[in-house]
């Protein structure tokens, strides 16, 4: 069971690394369609767009790492960044791949751009705050409807 769950998670992360723009485009398309049909911004749009931005940023950051490169260790750097590393370049022995905060020092300097982790953290914070505000607003409206 655990092996199956690990495999599904691995496939999901690989698909996210390959198709990270799809998350934002899908949420933006749904929000635009809802806005067009109802004539107002849907209440779920701000938290959904913030969450999709975090997902897309994580996918972009993941695509810049050597994650999923099941080759010889000395070929990973050439696959991840062919503009910087020649095939056969072996990174430092102390290099590591971290899934959170996202980082990859297997080839020496970190391969993940510096804006990725703060963008993910900020987007998640905005998504949580917008969700809390949405729930509080709906709860307040429900309580006002019961009283009045």
CSV table of N, CA and C in Angstrom, one decimal:
chain,number,residue,atom,x,y,z
A,1,UNK,N,0.8,-1.2,0.0
A,1,UNK,CA,0.0,0.0,0.0
A,1,UNK,C,0.9,1.3,0.0
A,2,UNK,N,1.9,1.3,0.8
A,2,UNK,CA,2.8,2.4,0.9
A,2,UNK,C,3.5,2.6,-0.4
A,3,UNK,N,3.9,1.5,-1.0
A,3,UNK,CA,4.7,1.6,-2.3
A,3,UNK,C,3.8,2.2,-3.4
A,4,UNK,N,2.5,1.9,-3.3
A,4,UNK,CA,1.5,2.4,-4.3
A,4,UNK,C,1.3,3.9,-4.1
A,5,UNK,N,1.2,4.3,-2.8
A,5,UNK,CA,1.0,5.7,-2.5
A,5,UNK,C,2.3,6.5,-2.9
A,6,UNK,N,3.4,6.0,-2.7
A,6,UNK,CA,4.7,6.6,-3.0
A,6,UNK,C,4.8,6.8,-4.6
A,7,UNK,N,4.4,5.7,-5.3
A,7,UNK,CA,4.4,5.8,-6.7
A,7,UNK,C,3.4,6.8,-7.3
A,8,UNK,N,2.2,6.9,-6.7
A,8,UNK,CA,1.3,7.9,-7.2
A,8,UNK,C,1.8,9.3,-6.9
A,9,UNK,N,2.4,9.5,-5.7
A,9,UNK,CA,2.9,10.8,-5.4
A,9,UNK,C,4.0,11.2,-6.3
A,10,UNK,N,4.9,10.2,-6.7
A,10,UNK,CA,6.0,10.5,-7.6
A,10,UNK,C,5.5,10.9,-9.0
A,11,UNK,N,4.5,10.1,-9.5
A,11,UNK,CA,3.9,10.4,-10.8
A,11,UNK,C,3.2,11.8,-10.7
A,12,UNK,N,2.5,12.1,-9.7
A,12,UNK,CA,1.9,13.4,-9.5
A,12,UNK,C,2.9,14.6,-9.6
A,13,UNK,N,4.0,14.4,-8.9
A,13,UNK,CA,5.1,15.4,-8.9
A,13,UNK,C,5.7,15.6,-10.2
A,14,UNK,N,6.0,14.4,-10.9
A,14,UNK,CA,6.5,14.5,-12.2
A,14,UNK,C,5.6,15.2,-13.2
A,15,UNK,N,4.3,14.9,-13.1
A,15,UNK,CA,3.3,15.6,-14.0
A,15,UNK,C,3.3,17.1,-13.7
A,16,UNK,N,3.4,17.5,-12.4
A,16,UNK,CA,3.4,18.9,-12.0
A,16,UNK,C,4.6,19.6,-12.5
A,17,UNK,N,5.7,18.9,-12.5
A,17,UNK,CA,7.0,19.5,-13.0
A,17,UNK,C,6.8,19.7,-14.5
A,18,UNK,N,6.1,18.9,-15.2
A,18,UNK,CA,6.0,19.0,-16.7
A,18,UNK,C,4.9,20.0,-17.1
A,19,UNK,N,3.8,20.0,-16.4
A,19,UNK,CA,2.6,20.8,-16.8
A,19,UNK,C,2.2,21.8,-15.8
A,20,UNK,N,3.2,22.5,-15.1
A,20,UNK,CA,2.9,23.5,-14.1
A,20,UNK,C,2.0,24.7,-14.6
A,21,UNK,N,2.1,25.1,-15.8
A,21,UNK,CA,1.2,26.2,-16.2
A,21,UNK,C,-0.3,25.9,-16.3
A,22,UNK,N,-0.6,24.6,-16.4
A,22,UNK,CA,-2.0,24.2,-16.5
A,22,UNK,C,-2.8,24.5,-15.3
A,23,UNK,N,-2.2,24.5,-14.1
A,23,UNK,CA,-2.9,24.8,-12.9
A,23,UNK,C,-3.5,26.2,-12.9
A,24,UNK,N,-2.6,27.1,-13.2
A,24,UNK,CA,-3.1,28.5,-13.2
A,24,UNK,C,-4.0,28.8,-14.4
A,25,UNK,N,-3.7,28.3,-15.5
A,25,UNK,CA,-4.6,28.5,-16.7
A,25,UNK,C,-6.0,27.9,-16.4
A,26,UNK,N,-6.1,26.8,-15.8
A,26,UNK,CA,-7.4,26.2,-15.5
A,26,UNK,C,-8.2,27.0,-14.5
A,27,UNK,N,-7.6,27.4,-13.5
A,27,UNK,CA,-8.3,28.2,-12.5
A,27,UNK,C,-8.7,29.6,-13.0
A,28,UNK,N,-7.8,30.2,-13.8
A,28,UNK,CA,-8.2,31.5,-14.4
A,28,UNK,C,-9.3,31.4,-15.4
A,29,UNK,N,-9.3,30.3,-16.2
A,29,UNK,CA,-10.4,30.0,-17.1
A,29,UNK,C,-11.7,29.8,-16.4
A,30,UNK,N,-11.7,29.0,-15.3
A,30,UNK,CA,-12.9,28.8,-14.6
A,30,UNK,C,-13.4,30.1,-13.9
A,31,UNK,N,-12.5,30.9,-13.4
A,31,UNK,CA,-12.9,32.1,-12.8
A,31,UNK,C,-13.5,33.1,-13.8
A,32,UNK,N,-12.8,33.2,-15.0
A,32,UNK,CA,-13.3,34.1,-16.0
A,32,UNK,C,-14.7,33.6,-16.6
A,33,UNK,N,-14.9,32.3,-16.7
A,33,UNK,CA,-16.1,31.8,-17.2
A,33,UNK,C,-17.2,32.1,-16.2
A,34,UNK,N,-17.0,31.9,-14.9
A,34,UNK,CA,-17.9,32.2,-13.9
A,34,UNK,C,-18.3,33.6,-13.8
A,35,UNK,N,-17.3,34.5,-14.0
A,35,UNK,CA,-17.5,35.9,-13.9
A,35,UNK,C,-18.3,36.4,-15.1
A,36,UNK,N,-18.0,35.8,-16.3
A,36,UNK,CA,-18.8,36.1,-17.5
A,36,UNK,C,-20.2,35.7,-17.4
A,37,UNK,N,-20.5,34.5,-16.8
A,37,UNK,CA,-21.8,34.0,-16.8
A,37,UNK,C,-22.7,34.7,-15.7
A,38,UNK,N,-22.1,35.0,-14.6
A,38,UNK,CA,-22.8,35.6,-13.5
A,38,UNK,C,-22.7,37.1,-13.3
A,39,UNK,N,-21.8,37.7,-14.1
A,39,UNK,CA,-21.6,39.2,-14.1
A,39,UNK,C,-20.9,39.7,-12.8
A,40,UNK,N,-20.4,38.8,-12.0
A,40,UNK,CA,-19.6,39.3,-10.8
A,40,UNK,C,-18.5,38.3,-10.6
A,41,UNK,N,-17.5,38.8,-9.8
A,41,UNK,CA,-16.4,37.9,-9.5
A,41,UNK,C,-16.9,36.8,-8.5
A,42,UNK,N,-16.5,35.6,-8.8
A,42,UNK,CA,-16.9,34.5,-7.8
A,42,UNK,C,-16.1,34.6,-6.5
A,43,UNK,N,-16.8,34.3,-5.4
A,43,UNK,CA,-16.2,34.4,-4.1
A,43,UNK,C,-15.0,33.5,-3.9
A,44,UNK,N,-15.0,32.4,-4.7
A,44,UNK,CA,-13.9,31.4,-4.5
A,44,UNK,C,-12.7,31.7,-5.4
A,45,UNK,N,-12.8,32.8,-6.2
A,45,UNK,CA,-11.7,33.1,-7.1
A,45,UNK,C,-10.4,33.5,-6.4
A,46,UNK,N,-10.4,34.4,-5.4
A,46,UNK,CA,-9.1,34.8,-4.8
A,46,UNK,C,-8.3,33.6,-4.2
A,47,UNK,N,-9.0,32.8,-3.3
A,47,UNK,CA,-8.2,31.7,-2.8
A,47,UNK,C,-7.8,30.7,-3.8
A,48,UNK,N,-8.6,30.4,-4.8
A,48,UNK,CA,-8.3,29.5,-5.8
A,48,UNK,C,-7.1,30.0,-6.7
A,49,UNK,N,-7.1,31.2,-7.1
A,49,UNK,CA,-6.0,31.8,-7.9
A,49,UNK,C,-4.7,31.8,-7.1
A,50,UNK,N,-4.8,32.1,-5.8
A,50,UNK,CA,-3.6,32.1,-4.9
A,50,UNK,C,-3.0,30.7,-4.8
A,51,UNK,N,-3.9,29.7,-4.6
A,51,UNK,CA,-3.5,28.3,-4.5
A,51,UNK,C,-2.9,27.8,-5.8
A,52,UNK,N,-3.5,28.2,-6.9
A,52,UNK,CA,-3.0,27.7,-8.2
A,52,UNK,C,-1.6,28.4,-8.5
A,53,UNK,N,-1.5,29.6,-8.0
A,53,UNK,CA,-0.2,30.3,-8.2
A,53,UNK,C,0.9,29.5,-7.4
A,54,UNK,N,0.6,29.1,-6.1
A,54,UNK,CA,1.5,28.4,-5.3
A,54,UNK,C,1.9,27.0,-6.0
A,55,UNK,N,0.8,26.4,-6.5
A,55,UNK,CA,1.0,25.1,-7.2
A,55,UNK,C,1.9,25.3,-8.4
A,56,UNK,N,1.6,26.3,-9.2
A,56,UNK,CA,2.4,26.5,-10.4
A,56,UNK,C,3.9,26.9,-10.1
A,57,UNK,N,4.1,27.7,-9.1
A,57,UNK,CA,5.4,28.1,-8.7
A,57,UNK,C,6.2,26.9,-8.2
A,58,UNK,N,5.5,26.0,-7.4
A,58,UNK,CA,6.2,24.8,-7.0
A,58,UNK,C,6.5,23.9,-8.2
A,59,UNK,N,5.6,23.8,-9.1
A,59,UNK,CA,5.9,23.0,-10.3
A,59,UNK,C,7.0,23.6,-11.2
A,60,UNK,N,7.1,24.9,-11.3
A,60,UNK,CA,8.2,25.5,-12.0
A,60,UNK,C,9.5,25.3,-11.3
A,61,UNK,N,9.5,25.5,-10.0
A,61,UNK,CA,10.7,25.2,-9.2
A,61,UNK,C,11.2,23.8,-9.3
A,62,UNK,N,10.2,22.9,-9.3
A,62,UNK,CA,10.5,21.4,-9.4
A,62,UNK,C,11.1,21.1,-10.8
A,63,UNK,N,10.6,21.8,-11.8
A,63,UNK,CA,11.1,21.6,-13.2
A,63,UNK,C,12.5,22.1,-13.4
A,64,UNK,N,13.0,22.9,-12.5
A,64,UNK,CA,14.4,23.4,-12.6
A,64,UNK,C,15.4,22.5,-11.9
A,65,UNK,N,14.9,21.5,-11.2
A,65,UNK,CA,15.8,20.7,-10.4
A,65,UNK,C,16.1,19.4,-11.2
A,66,UNK,N,16.9,18.6,-10.5
A,66,UNK,CA,17.3,17.3,-11.1
A,66,UNK,C,16.3,16.2,-10.7
A,67,UNK,N,15.1,16.6,-10.1
A,67,UNK,CA,14.1,15.6,-9.7
A,67,UNK,C,13.6,14.9,-10.9
A,68,UNK,N,13.5,13.6,-10.8
A,68,UNK,CA,13.0,12.8,-11.8
A,68,UNK,C,14.1,12.4,-12.9
A,69,UNK,N,15.3,12.9,-12.7
A,69,UNK,CA,16.3,12.5,-13.7
A,69,UNK,C,17.0,11.2,-13.2
A,70,UNK,N,16.5,10.1,-13.6
A,70,UNK,CA,17.0,8.8,-13.2
A,70,UNK,C,18.1,8.4,-14.1
A,71,UNK,N,19.2,9.1,-14.1
A,71,UNK,CA,20.3,8.8,-14.9
A,71,UNK,C,21.5,8.7,-14.0
A,72,UNK,N,22.7,8.5,-14.6
A,72,UNK,CA,23.9,8.5,-13.8
A,72,UNK,C,24.0,9.9,-13.1
A,73,UNK,N,24.6,9.9,-11.9
A,73,UNK,CA,24.7,11.1,-11.2
A,73,UNK,C,25.5,12.2,-11.9
A,74,UNK,N,26.4,11.8,-12.7
A,74,UNK,CA,27.2,12.8,-13.4
A,74,UNK,C,26.5,13.4,-14.6
A,75,UNK,N,25.4,12.8,-15.1
A,75,UNK,CA,24.7,13.3,-16.2
A,75,UNK,C,23.5,14.2,-15.8
A,76,UNK,N,23.1,14.2,-14.5
A,76,UNK,CA,22.0,15.0,-14.1
A,76,UNK,C,22.2,16.5,-14.3
A,77,UNK,N,23.4,16.9,-14.0
A,77,UNK,CA,23.6,18.4,-14.1
A,77,UNK,C,23.6,18.8,-15.6
A,78,UNK,N,24.0,18.0,-16.5
A,78,UNK,CA,23.9,18.3,-17.9
A,78,UNK,C,22.5,18.3,-18.4
A,79,UNK,N,21.6,17.4,-17.8
A,79,UNK,CA,20.2,17.4,-18.2
A,79,UNK,C,19.5,18.6,-17.6
A,80,UNK,N,19.7,18.9,-16.4
A,80,UNK,CA,19.0,20.0,-15.7
A,80,UNK,C,19.4,21.3,-16.3
A,81,UNK,N,20.6,21.6,-16.5
A,81,UNK,CA,21.1,22.9,-17.0
A,81,UNK,C,22.1,22.8,-18.0
A,82,UNK,N,21.7,22.4,-19.3
A,82,UNK,CA,22.8,22.2,-20.3
A,82,UNK,C,23.5,23.4,-20.6
A,83,UNK,N,23.0,24.6,-20.3
A,83,UNK,CA,23.7,25.9,-20.6
A,83,UNK,C,24.8,26.1,-19.7
A,84,UNK,N,24.8,25.5,-18.5
A,84,UNK,CA,25.8,25.7,-17.5
A,84,UNK,C,26.8,24.6,-17.3
A,85,UNK,N,26.3,23.3,-17.5
A,85,UNK,CA,27.1,22.2,-17.2
A,85,UNK,C,27.2,21.2,-18.4
A,86,UNK,N,28.4,20.7,-18.6
A,86,UNK,CA,28.6,19.8,-19.6
A,86,UNK,C,28.3,18.4,-19.1
A,87,UNK,N,28.0,17.5,-20.0
A,87,UNK,CA,27.7,16.1,-19.6
A,87,UNK,C,29.0,15.6,-18.9
A,88,UNK,N,28.9,14.9,-17.9
A,88,UNK,CA,30.0,14.3,-17.2
A,88,UNK,C,30.4,15.2,-16.0
A,89,UNK,N,29.8,16.4,-15.8
A,89,UNK,CA,30.1,17.2,-14.7
A,89,UNK,C,29.5,16.6,-13.4
A,90,UNK,N,30.3,16.3,-12.5
A,90,UNK,CA,29.8,15.7,-11.2
A,90,UNK,C,29.8,16.9,-10.2
A,91,UNK,N,28.7,17.1,-9.6
A,91,UNK,CA,28.5,18.1,-8.6
A,91,UNK,C,29.3,17.7,-7.3
A,92,UNK,N,29.2,18.6,-6.3
A,92,UNK,CA,29.9,18.3,-5.1
A,92,UNK,C,29.3,17.1,-4.3
A,93,UNK,N,30.1,16.5,-3.5
A,93,UNK,CA,29.6,15.3,-2.8
A,93,UNK,C,28.5,15.7,-1.7
A,94,UNK,N,28.6,17.0,-1.3
A,94,UNK,CA,27.7,17.4,-0.3
A,94,UNK,C,26.3,17.9,-0.8
A,95,UNK,N,26.1,17.9,-2.1
A,95,UNK,CA,24.9,18.3,-2.8
A,95,UNK,C,23.7,17.5,-2.4
A,96,UNK,N,22.5,18.2,-2.4
A,96,UNK,CA,21.3,17.5,-2.0
A,96,UNK,C,20.1,18.1,-2.7
A,97,UNK,N,19.0,17.3,-2.7
A,97,UNK,CA,17.8,17.7,-3.3
A,97,UNK,C,16.8,17.8,-2.1
A,98,UNK,N,16.1,19.0,-2.0
A,98,UNK,CA,15.2,19.2,-0.9
A,98,UNK,C,13.8,19.5,-1.5
A,99,UNK,N,12.7,18.8,-1.1
A,99,UNK,CA,11.4,19.1,-1.6
A,99,UNK,C,10.7,20.3,-0.9
A,100,UNK,N,11.1,20.6,0.3
A,100,UNK,CA,10.6,21.8,0.9
A,100,UNK,C,11.6,22.2,2.0
A,101,UNK,N,12.1,23.5,2.0
A,101,UNK,CA,12.0,24.4,0.9
A,101,UNK,C,12.7,23.8,-0.3
A,102,UNK,N,12.1,24.1,-1.4
A,102,UNK,CA,12.6,23.5,-2.7
A,102,UNK,C,14.0,24.0,-3.0
A,103,UNK,N,14.9,23.1,-3.1
A,103,UNK,CA,16.3,23.4,-3.4
A,103,UNK,C,17.0,22.2,-4.0
A,104,UNK,N,18.0,22.5,-4.8
A,104,UNK,CA,18.8,21.4,-5.4
A,104,UNK,C,20.2,21.9,-5.6
A,105,UNK,N,21.1,21.3,-4.7
A,105,UNK,CA,22.5,21.7,-4.8
A,105,UNK,C,23.3,20.5,-5.3
A,106,UNK,N,22.7,19.6,-6.0
A,106,UNK,CA,23.5,18.4,-6.5
A,106,UNK,C,24.5,18.8,-7.5
A,107,UNK,N,24.4,19.9,-8.2
A,107,UNK,CA,25.3,20.4,-9.2
A,107,UNK,C,26.2,21.5,-8.7
A,108,UNK,N,26.2,21.8,-7.5
A,108,UNK,CA,26.9,23.0,-6.9
A,108,UNK,C,26.0,24.0,-6.4
A,109,UNK,N,25.9,25.2,-7.1
A,109,UNK,CA,25.0,26.2,-6.7
A,109,UNK,C,23.5,25.8,-6.8
A,110,UNK,N,22.6,26.4,-6.1
A,110,UNK,CA,21.2,26.0,-6.1
A,110,UNK,C,20.6,26.2,-7.5
A,111,UNK,N,20.0,25.2,-8.0
A,111,UNK,CA,19.4,25.3,-9.3
A,111,UNK,C,18.0,25.9,-9.3
A,112,UNK,N,17.4,26.0,-8.1
A,112,UNK,CA,16.0,26.6,-8.0
A,112,UNK,C,16.2,28.1,-8.0
A,113,UNK,N,15.5,28.9,-8.8
A,113,UNK,CA,15.6,30.4,-8.8
A,113,UNK,C,15.2,30.9,-7.4
A,114,UNK,N,15.7,32.0,-7.0
A,114,UNK,CA,15.5,32.6,-5.7
A,114,UNK,C,14.1,33.0,-5.4
A,115,UNK,N,13.3,33.3,-6.4
A,115,UNK,CA,12.0,33.8,-6.2
A,115,UNK,C,11.0,32.7,-5.9
A,116,UNK,N,11.3,31.5,-6.2
A,116,UNK,CA,10.3,30.4,-6.1
A,116,UNK,C,9.8,30.1,-4.7
A,117,UNK,N,10.7,29.9,-3.7
A,117,UNK,CA,10.2,29.6,-2.4
A,117,UNK,C,9.4,30.7,-1.7
A,118,UNK,N,9.9,32.0,-1.8
A,118,UNK,CA,9.1,33.1,-1.2
A,118,UNK,C,7.7,33.2,-1.9
A,119,UNK,N,7.7,33.0,-3.3
A,119,UNK,CA,6.4,33.1,-4.0
A,119,UNK,C,5.4,32.0,-3.5
A,120,UNK,N,6.0,30.8,-3.3
A,120,UNK,CA,5.1,29.7,-2.8
A,120,UNK,C,4.6,30.0,-1.4
A,121,UNK,N,5.5,30.4,-0.5
A,121,UNK,CA,5.0,30.8,0.8
A,121,UNK,C,4.0,31.9,0.8
A,122,UNK,N,4.3,32.9,0.1
A,122,UNK,CA,3.3,34.1,0.0
A,122,UNK,C,2.0,33.7,-0.6
A,123,UNK,N,2.0,32.9,-1.6
A,123,UNK,CA,0.8,32.4,-2.3
A,123,UNK,C,-0.1,31.6,-1.3
A,124,UNK,N,0.6,30.7,-0.6
A,124,UNK,CA,-0.1,29.8,0.3
A,124,UNK,C,-0.7,30.7,1.5
A,125,UNK,N,0.0,31.7,1.9
A,125,UNK,CA,-0.5,32.6,3.0
A,125,UNK,C,-1.7,33.3,2.5
A,126,UNK,N,-1.6,33.8,1.3
A,126,UNK,CA,-2.8,34.6,0.7
A,126,UNK,C,-4.0,33.6,0.5
A,127,UNK,N,-3.7,32.4,0.1
A,127,UNK,CA,-4.8,31.4,-0.1
A,127,UNK,C,-5.5,31.1,1.2
A,128,UNK,N,-4.7,30.9,2.2
A,128,UNK,CA,-5.3,30.6,3.5
A,128,UNK,C,-6.1,31.8,4.1
A,129,UNK,N,-5.5,33.0,4.0
A,129,UNK,CA,-6.2,34.2,4.5
A,129,UNK,C,-7.4,34.4,3.7
A,130,UNK,N,-7.4,34.3,2.4
A,130,UNK,CA,-8.6,34.5,1.6
A,130,UNK,C,-9.7,33.4,1.9
A,131,UNK,N,-9.3,32.2,2.2
A,131,UNK,CA,-10.2,31.1,2.5
A,131,UNK,C,-10.9,31.4,3.9
A,132,UNK,N,-10.1,31.8,4.9
A,132,UNK,CA,-10.6,32.2,6.2
A,132,UNK,C,-11.6,33.4,6.1
A,133,UNK,N,-11.2,34.4,5.3
A,133,UNK,CA,-12.1,35.5,5.1
A,133,UNK,C,-13.4,35.1,4.4
A,134,UNK,N,-13.3,34.2,3.4
A,134,UNK,CA,-14.5,33.7,2.7
A,134,UNK,C,-15.4,33.0,3.7
A,135,UNK,N,-14.9,32.1,4.5
A,135,UNK,CA,-15.7,31.3,5.4
A,135,UNK,C,-16.3,32.2,6.5
A,136,UNK,N,-15.5,33.2,7.0
A,136,UNK,CA,-16.0,34.1,8.0
A,136,UNK,C,-17.2,34.9,7.4
A,137,UNK,N,-17.0,35.4,6.2
A,137,UNK,CA,-18.1,36.2,5.6
A,137,UNK,C,-19.4,35.4,5.4
A,138,UNK,N,-19.2,34.2,4.9
A,138,UNK,CA,-20.4,33.3,4.7
A,138,UNK,C,-21.1,32.9,6.1
A,139,UNK,N,-20.2,32.7,7.1
A,139,UNK,CA,-20.8,32.4,8.4
A,139,UNK,C,-21.5,33.6,9.0
A,140,UNK,N,-20.9,34.7,8.8
A,140,UNK,CA,-21.5,36.0,9.3
A,140,UNK,C,-22.9,36.2,8.6
A,141,UNK,N,-22.9,35.9,7.3
A,141,UNK,CA,-24.2,36.1,6.6
A,141,UNK,C,-25.2,35.1,7.0
A,142,UNK,N,-24.8,33.9,7.3
A,142,UNK,CA,-25.7,32.8,7.8
A,142,UNK,C,-26.3,33.2,9.1
A,143,UNK,N,-25.4,33.7,10.0
A,143,UNK,CA,-25.9,34.1,11.3
A,143,UNK,C,-26.8,35.3,11.3
A,144,UNK,N,-26.5,36.2,10.4
A,144,UNK,CA,-27.4,37.4,10.2
A,144,UNK,C,-28.8,36.9,9.6
A,145,UNK,N,-28.8,35.9,8.8
A,145,UNK,CA,-30.0,35.4,8.2
A,145,UNK,C,-30.9,34.7,9.3
A,146,UNK,N,-30.2,34.0,10.2
A,146,UNK,CA,-31.0,33.4,11.3
A,146,UNK,C,-31.6,34.4,12.3
A,147,UNK,N,-31.0,35.5,12.5
A,147,UNK,CA,-31.5,36.5,13.5
A,147,UNK,C,-32.6,37.3,12.9
A,148,UNK,N,-32.4,37.6,11.6
A,148,UNK,CA,-33.3,38.6,11.1
A,148,UNK,C,-34.4,38.3,10.2
